[in-house]
Amino acid sequence: LKIEELILSKKLPSLLTSAENLGRAFREEDASGRYIVFLKHSFPRNLNLEGIKIVLDCANGATYKVAPTLFKEMRAKIITLNVSPDGQNINLDCGSLYPGNLAKEVVDTKADIGLAFDGDGDRLIAVDEKGNIISGDKIIAICAKKLKEEGMLKNNTVVTTIMSNLGLSVAFKKMGIKNVTTKVGDRYVLEEMIKHDSVIGGEDSGHIIFKEHHTTGDGILTALQLLSVMKNENKPLSELSKIIKTFPQVLINVKVKRKAPLERNT
């Protein structure tokens, strides 16, 4: 956030190091391995994914290799979709923006859950065993409820955006959870999470932040948090998602003739 402020203030060039004083770049050969270790540490040590059948839609993007490797190592039975990136097919009729094919595959293969990531891997949309789409709002509700029951929901607060479904606010009220709303965008969600010292926040699109583990959205990490609730509760996702009843909602992008620079609206 400080970097963004510097860029917008136009002070950044004066603070940059000259070329002759720059360090050297090097390639981290085991970046994916280290990332997998990090992800595993976010999952309860006494649990694994044995007995769970998962369909993964990796959107021909960033998660195409790490996600299948991780879930195999955690003993899940997996089926993969869209794991052949060619530089042009990323997000092409697949991933979290197009979960229809994933839903069909989950039902056809009698899987327990479907997980759809977006191209850069920071978003998750799930599918329950009946083929129903489980939105970001529902994932947030499921995970927040579990955190509250375990006494781990700091300040009893969850941060969401103004585009979240009204049903989420109603569900939180029934659960006795305080719901703070902010502008759309994970940067604003994080700002409010820091302000209120909240451990979970996110958007219906599937950008969800678990601040005890990360300060940005991570689709695979979010999937692990959702799966940990399923394992701990020993309930199917369709049952867990009943805690929130969504209301009819229409979101429309309005075309305008003139677009003022974004920084004028902040």
CSV table of C-alpha atoms in Angstrom, one decimal:
chain,number,residue,atom,x,y,z
A,1,LEU,CA,0.0,0.0,0.0
A,2,LYS,CA,2.9,2.4,0.7
A,3,ILE,CA,4.4,1.6,-2.7
A,4,GLU,CA,1.0,2.5,-4.3
A,5,GLU,CA,1.0,5.8,-2.4
A,6,LEU,CA,4.5,6.6,-3.5
A,7,ILE,CA,3.6,5.9,-7.2
A,8,LEU,CA,0.5,8.1,-7.0
A,9,SER,CA,2.4,10.9,-5.3
A,10,LYS,CA,5.1,10.8,-8.0
A,11,LYS,CA,7.9,10.6,-5.4
A,12,LEU,CA,9.0,7.1,-6.3
A,13,PRO,CA,11.6,8.0,-9.0
A,14,SER,CA,13.6,10.1,-6.5
A,15,LEU,CA,13.7,7.1,-4.1
A,16,LEU,CA,14.9,4.5,-6.5
A,17,THR,CA,18.4,3.0,-6.4
A,18,SER,CA,20.7,3.7,-9.3
A,19,ALA,CA,21.5,0.9,-11.7
A,20,GLU,CA,25.1,0.5,-10.5
A,21,ASN,CA,24.0,-0.1,-7.0
A,22,LEU,CA,21.4,-2.8,-7.8
A,23,GLY,CA,21.9,-6.3,-6.5
A,24,ARG,CA,21.9,-9.4,-8.7
A,25,ALA,CA,18.9,-11.5,-9.7
A,26,PHE,CA,18.9,-15.2,-9.2
A,27,ARG,CA,16.4,-18.0,-10.0
A,28,GLU,CA,14.8,-19.8,-7.1
A,29,GLU,CA,14.9,-23.4,-8.3
A,30,ASP,CA,12.6,-24.8,-5.6
A,31,ALA,CA,10.0,-22.0,-5.4
A,32,SER,CA,7.1,-24.4,-5.9
A,33,GLY,CA,8.4,-26.8,-3.3
A,34,ARG,CA,8.8,-24.1,-0.7
A,35,TYR,CA,5.3,-22.8,-1.6
A,36,ILE,CA,3.8,-26.3,-1.1
A,37,VAL,CA,5.5,-26.5,2.3
A,38,PHE,CA,4.0,-23.1,3.3
A,39,LEU,CA,0.5,-24.2,2.2
A,40,LYS,CA,0.7,-27.5,4.1
A,41,HIS,CA,1.6,-25.5,7.3
A,42,SER,CA,-1.8,-23.7,7.0
A,43,PHE,CA,-3.6,-27.0,7.3
A,44,PRO,CA,-4.2,-28.8,10.7
A,45,ARG,CA,-1.3,-31.2,11.4
A,46,ASN,CA,-3.6,-33.9,12.6
A,47,LEU,CA,-5.6,-34.1,9.3
A,48,ASN,CA,-5.0,-35.1,5.7
A,49,LEU,CA,-7.3,-35.3,2.7
A,50,GLU,CA,-7.5,-39.1,2.5
A,51,GLY,CA,-11.0,-40.2,1.4
A,52,ILE,CA,-11.8,-36.9,-0.4
A,53,LYS,CA,-12.3,-36.9,-4.1
A,54,ILE,CA,-11.5,-33.5,-5.7
A,55,VAL,CA,-11.9,-32.1,-9.2
A,56,LEU,CA,-9.5,-29.3,-9.8
A,57,ASP,CA,-10.0,-26.6,-12.5
A,58,CYS,CA,-6.7,-24.8,-12.7
A,59,ALA,CA,-7.8,-22.4,-15.5
A,60,ASN,CA,-4.6,-23.2,-17.5
A,61,GLY,CA,-2.9,-20.8,-15.2
A,62,ALA,CA,-0.6,-20.3,-12.2
A,63,THR,CA,-2.0,-23.3,-10.2
A,64,TYR,CA,-1.7,-25.9,-12.9
A,65,LYS,CA,1.3,-27.7,-11.4
A,66,VAL,CA,1.3,-26.8,-7.7
A,67,ALA,CA,-2.4,-27.6,-6.9
A,68,PRO,CA,-2.4,-31.1,-8.3
A,69,THR,CA,0.9,-31.9,-6.6
A,70,LEU,CA,-0.2,-30.5,-3.3
A,71,PHE,CA,-3.5,-32.3,-3.1
A,72,LYS,CA,-1.9,-35.6,-4.2
A,73,GLU,CA,0.7,-35.3,-1.5
A,74,MET,CA,-2.1,-34.7,1.0
A,75,ARG,CA,-3.6,-38.0,-0.1
A,76,ALA,CA,-6.7,-36.7,-1.9
A,77,LYS,CA,-7.9,-38.5,-5.0
A,78,ILE,CA,-7.9,-35.8,-7.7
A,79,ILE,CA,-9.2,-35.3,-11.2
A,80,THR,CA,-7.7,-32.3,-13.1
A,81,LEU,CA,-9.2,-30.0,-15.7
A,82,ASN,CA,-7.4,-27.2,-17.6
A,83,VAL,CA,-3.8,-27.9,-16.6
A,84,SER,CA,-2.2,-27.4,-20.0
A,85,PRO,CA,-1.3,-23.7,-20.3
A,86,ASP,CA,0.0,-22.6,-23.7
A,87,GLY,CA,0.3,-18.9,-23.1
A,88,GLN,CA,-3.1,-18.1,-24.7
A,89,ASN,CA,-5.7,-20.4,-23.1
A,90,ILE,CA,-5.5,-19.0,-19.6
A,91,ASN,CA,-9.0,-18.4,-18.2
A,92,LEU,CA,-10.4,-19.3,-21.6
A,93,ASP,CA,-13.9,-20.6,-20.8
A,94,CYS,CA,-12.6,-22.2,-17.6
A,95,GLY,CA,-11.6,-21.6,-14.0
A,96,SER,CA,-13.4,-19.6,-11.4
A,97,LEU,CA,-15.2,-17.4,-13.9
A,98,TYR,CA,-16.7,-20.4,-15.8
A,99,PRO,CA,-17.4,-23.1,-13.2
A,100,GLY,CA,-20.1,-24.8,-15.3
A,101,ASN,CA,-17.9,-27.6,-16.7
A,102,LEU,CA,-16.4,-28.2,-13.3
A,103,ALA,CA,-19.9,-28.6,-11.8
A,104,LYS,CA,-20.7,-31.2,-14.5
A,105,GLU,CA,-17.5,-33.1,-13.9
A,106,VAL,CA,-18.1,-33.2,-10.1
A,107,VAL,CA,-21.5,-34.8,-10.6
A,108,ASP,CA,-20.4,-37.1,-13.4
A,109,THR,CA,-17.4,-38.5,-11.4
A,110,LYS,CA,-19.3,-38.5,-8.0
A,111,ALA,CA,-16.6,-36.2,-6.5
A,112,ASP,CA,-16.9,-34.7,-3.0
A,113,ILE,CA,-15.9,-31.2,-4.1
A,114,GLY,CA,-14.8,-29.1,-7.1
A,115,LEU,CA,-12.2,-26.3,-6.8
A,116,ALA,CA,-11.9,-23.7,-9.5
A,117,PHE,CA,-9.0,-21.2,-9.5
A,118,ASP,CA,-8.5,-18.2,-11.7
A,119,GLY,CA,-5.5,-17.6,-13.9
A,120,ASP,CA,-3.2,-16.0,-11.4
A,121,GLY,CA,-4.4,-18.3,-8.6
A,122,ASP,CA,-5.6,-15.7,-6.1
A,123,ARG,CA,-9.3,-16.6,-6.3
A,124,LEU,CA,-11.4,-19.7,-5.5
A,125,ILE,CA,-14.9,-20.7,-6.4
A,126,ALA,CA,-16.0,-24.2,-5.2
A,127,VAL,CA,-18.6,-26.7,-6.3
A,128,ASP,CA,-20.4,-29.0,-3.8
A,129,GLU,CA,-21.0,-32.7,-4.4
A,130,LYS,CA,-24.4,-32.0,-6.0
A,131,GLY,CA,-23.0,-29.6,-8.6
A,132,ASN,CA,-24.1,-26.4,-6.8
A,133,ILE,CA,-21.7,-23.4,-7.1
A,134,ILE,CA,-20.3,-22.3,-3.8
A,135,SER,CA,-19.4,-18.6,-4.1
A,136,GLY,CA,-16.9,-16.6,-2.2
A,137,ASP,CA,-19.5,-15.3,0.2
A,138,LYS,CA,-20.5,-18.9,1.1
A,139,ILE,CA,-16.9,-19.9,1.6
A,140,ILE,CA,-16.3,-16.9,3.9
A,141,ALA,CA,-19.4,-17.8,5.9
A,142,ILE,CA,-18.4,-21.4,6.3
A,143,CYS,CA,-14.8,-20.6,7.4
A,144,ALA,CA,-15.8,-17.6,9.6
A,145,LYS,CA,-18.3,-19.8,11.5
A,146,LYS,CA,-15.6,-22.4,12.2
A,147,LEU,CA,-13.1,-19.8,13.3
A,148,LYS,CA,-15.7,-18.4,15.7
A,149,GLU,CA,-16.5,-21.9,17.1
A,150,GLU,CA,-12.8,-22.5,17.7
A,151,GLY,CA,-12.3,-19.1,19.4
A,152,MET,CA,-10.0,-17.9,16.6
A,153,LEU,CA,-12.2,-15.2,15.1
A,154,LYS,CA,-10.3,-12.1,16.3
A,155,ASN,CA,-12.5,-9.3,17.4
A,156,ASN,CA,-15.5,-11.4,16.2
A,157,THR,CA,-15.2,-9.5,12.9
A,158,VAL,CA,-15.3,-10.4,9.2
A,159,VAL,CA,-14.6,-7.9,6.5
A,160,THR,CA,-16.5,-8.0,3.2
A,161,THR,CA,-17.4,-5.6,0.4
A,162,ILE,CA,-20.4,-3.7,-0.7
A,163,MET,CA,-21.0,-6.2,-3.5
A,164,SER,CA,-21.4,-9.1,-1.1
A,165,ASN,CA,-24.8,-10.7,-1.0
A,166,LEU,CA,-27.3,-9.5,1.6
A,167,GLY,CA,-27.6,-13.1,2.7
A,168,LEU,CA,-24.1,-13.0,4.1
A,169,SER,CA,-24.9,-10.1,6.4
A,170,VAL,CA,-28.0,-11.9,7.6
A,171,ALA,CA,-26.0,-15.1,8.3
A,172,PHE,CA,-23.4,-13.2,10.3
A,173,LYS,CA,-26.1,-11.5,12.3
A,174,LYS,CA,-27.6,-14.9,13.2
A,175,MET,CA,-24.1,-16.2,14.1
A,176,GLY,CA,-23.4,-13.1,16.3
A,177,ILE,CA,-20.5,-12.0,14.1
A,178,LYS,CA,-19.7,-8.4,13.3
A,179,ASN,CA,-19.6,-7.6,9.6
A,180,VAL,CA,-17.5,-4.7,8.4
A,181,THR,CA,-18.1,-3.7,4.7
A,182,THR,CA,-15.7,-1.7,2.4
A,183,LYS,CA,-15.2,-0.8,-1.2
A,184,VAL,CA,-14.6,-3.5,-3.8
A,185,GLY,CA,-11.0,-4.6,-4.1
A,186,ASP,CA,-8.8,-6.8,-1.9
A,187,ARG,CA,-6.6,-3.9,-1.1
A,188,TYR,CA,-9.5,-2.2,0.7
A,189,VAL,CA,-10.5,-5.5,2.4
A,190,LEU,CA,-7.0,-5.8,3.8
A,191,GLU,CA,-7.0,-2.2,5.0
A,192,GLU,CA,-10.1,-2.8,7.0
A,193,MET,CA,-8.8,-6.1,8.3
A,194,ILE,CA,-5.7,-4.4,9.6
A,195,LYS,CA,-7.8,-1.6,11.0
A,196,HIS,CA,-10.2,-4.0,12.9
A,197,ASP,CA,-7.6,-6.7,13.5
A,198,SER,CA,-9.7,-9.2,11.7
A,199,VAL,CA,-8.3,-12.6,10.5
A,200,ILE,CA,-10.7,-13.2,7.6
A,201,GLY,CA,-12.2,-11.1,4.9
A,202,GLY,CA,-12.9,-11.2,1.2
A,203,GLU,CA,-15.2,-10.9,-1.8
A,204,ASP,CA,-17.9,-12.9,-3.4
A,205,SER,CA,-15.6,-13.3,-6.4
A,206,GLY,CA,-13.5,-15.7,-4.4
A,207,HIS,CA,-10.7,-13.3,-3.3
A,208,ILE,CA,-10.4,-14.3,0.3
A,209,ILE,CA,-7.7,-13.3,2.8
A,210,PHE,CA,-6.8,-15.4,5.8
A,211,LYS,CA,-4.5,-12.8,7.6
A,212,GLU,CA,-3.0,-15.3,10.0
A,213,HIS,CA,-1.4,-17.0,7.0
A,214,HIS,CA,-1.2,-14.4,4.2
A,215,THR,CA,-2.0,-10.7,3.5
A,216,THR,CA,-3.3,-11.4,0.0
A,217,GLY,CA,-5.8,-13.7,-1.6
A,218,ASP,CA,-4.6,-17.2,-2.4
A,219,GLY,CA,-6.9,-19.7,-4.0
A,220,ILE,CA,-5.1,-22.8,-3.0
A,221,LEU,CA,-4.8,-21.7,0.6
A,222,THR,CA,-8.5,-20.8,0.7
A,223,ALA,CA,-9.3,-24.3,-0.7
A,224,LEU,CA,-7.3,-25.8,2.2
A,225,GLN,CA,-9.2,-23.8,4.8
A,226,LEU,CA,-12.5,-24.9,3.3
A,227,LEU,CA,-11.4,-28.5,3.1
A,228,SER,CA,-10.2,-28.4,6.7
A,229,VAL,CA,-13.8,-27.5,7.8
A,230,MET,CA,-15.2,-30.3,5.8
A,231,LYS,CA,-12.8,-32.8,7.4
A,232,ASN,CA,-13.2,-31.5,10.9
A,233,GLU,CA,-17.0,-31.4,10.7
A,234,ASN,CA,-17.2,-34.6,8.6
A,235,LYS,CA,-20.0,-33.0,6.6
A,236,PRO,CA,-20.5,-32.6,2.8
A,237,LEU,CA,-20.1,-29.1,1.4
A,238,SER,CA,-23.8,-28.9,0.5
A,239,GLU,CA,-24.6,-29.3,4.2
A,240,LEU,CA,-22.0,-26.7,5.4
A,241,SER,CA,-23.3,-24.1,2.9
A,242,LYS,CA,-26.8,-24.2,4.3
A,243,ILE,CA,-25.7,-21.6,6.9
A,244,ILE,CA,-26.2,-18.9,4.4
A,245,LYS,CA,-29.3,-18.3,2.2
A,246,THR,CA,-28.4,-15.9,-0.7
A,247,PHE,CA,-30.9,-13.3,-1.9
A,248,PRO,CA,-31.6,-12.5,-5.5
A,249,GLN,CA,-28.9,-10.1,-6.7
A,250,VAL,CA,-28.0,-8.4,-10.0
A,251,LEU,CA,-24.6,-6.7,-10.5
A,252,ILE,CA,-24.4,-4.5,-13.6
A,253,ASN,CA,-21.3,-2.7,-15.1
A,254,VAL,CA,-22.5,0.7,-16.3
A,255,LYS,CA,-20.8,2.2,-19.4
A,256,VAL,CA,-19.7,5.8,-19.1
A,257,LYS,CA,-18.6,8.3,-21.8
A,258,ARG,CA,-15.8,9.7,-19.7
A,259,LYS,CA,-13.6,7.8,-17.3
A,260,ALA,CA,-11.8,10.0,-14.8
A,261,PRO,CA,-8.4,8.7,-13.5
A,262,LEU,CA,-9.0,6.2,-10.7
A,263,GLU,CA,-6.8,8.2,-8.2
A,264,ARG,CA,-9.4,11.0,-8.3
A,265,ASN,CA,-12.0,8.7,-6.9
A,266,THR,CA,-9.9,7.4,-3.9
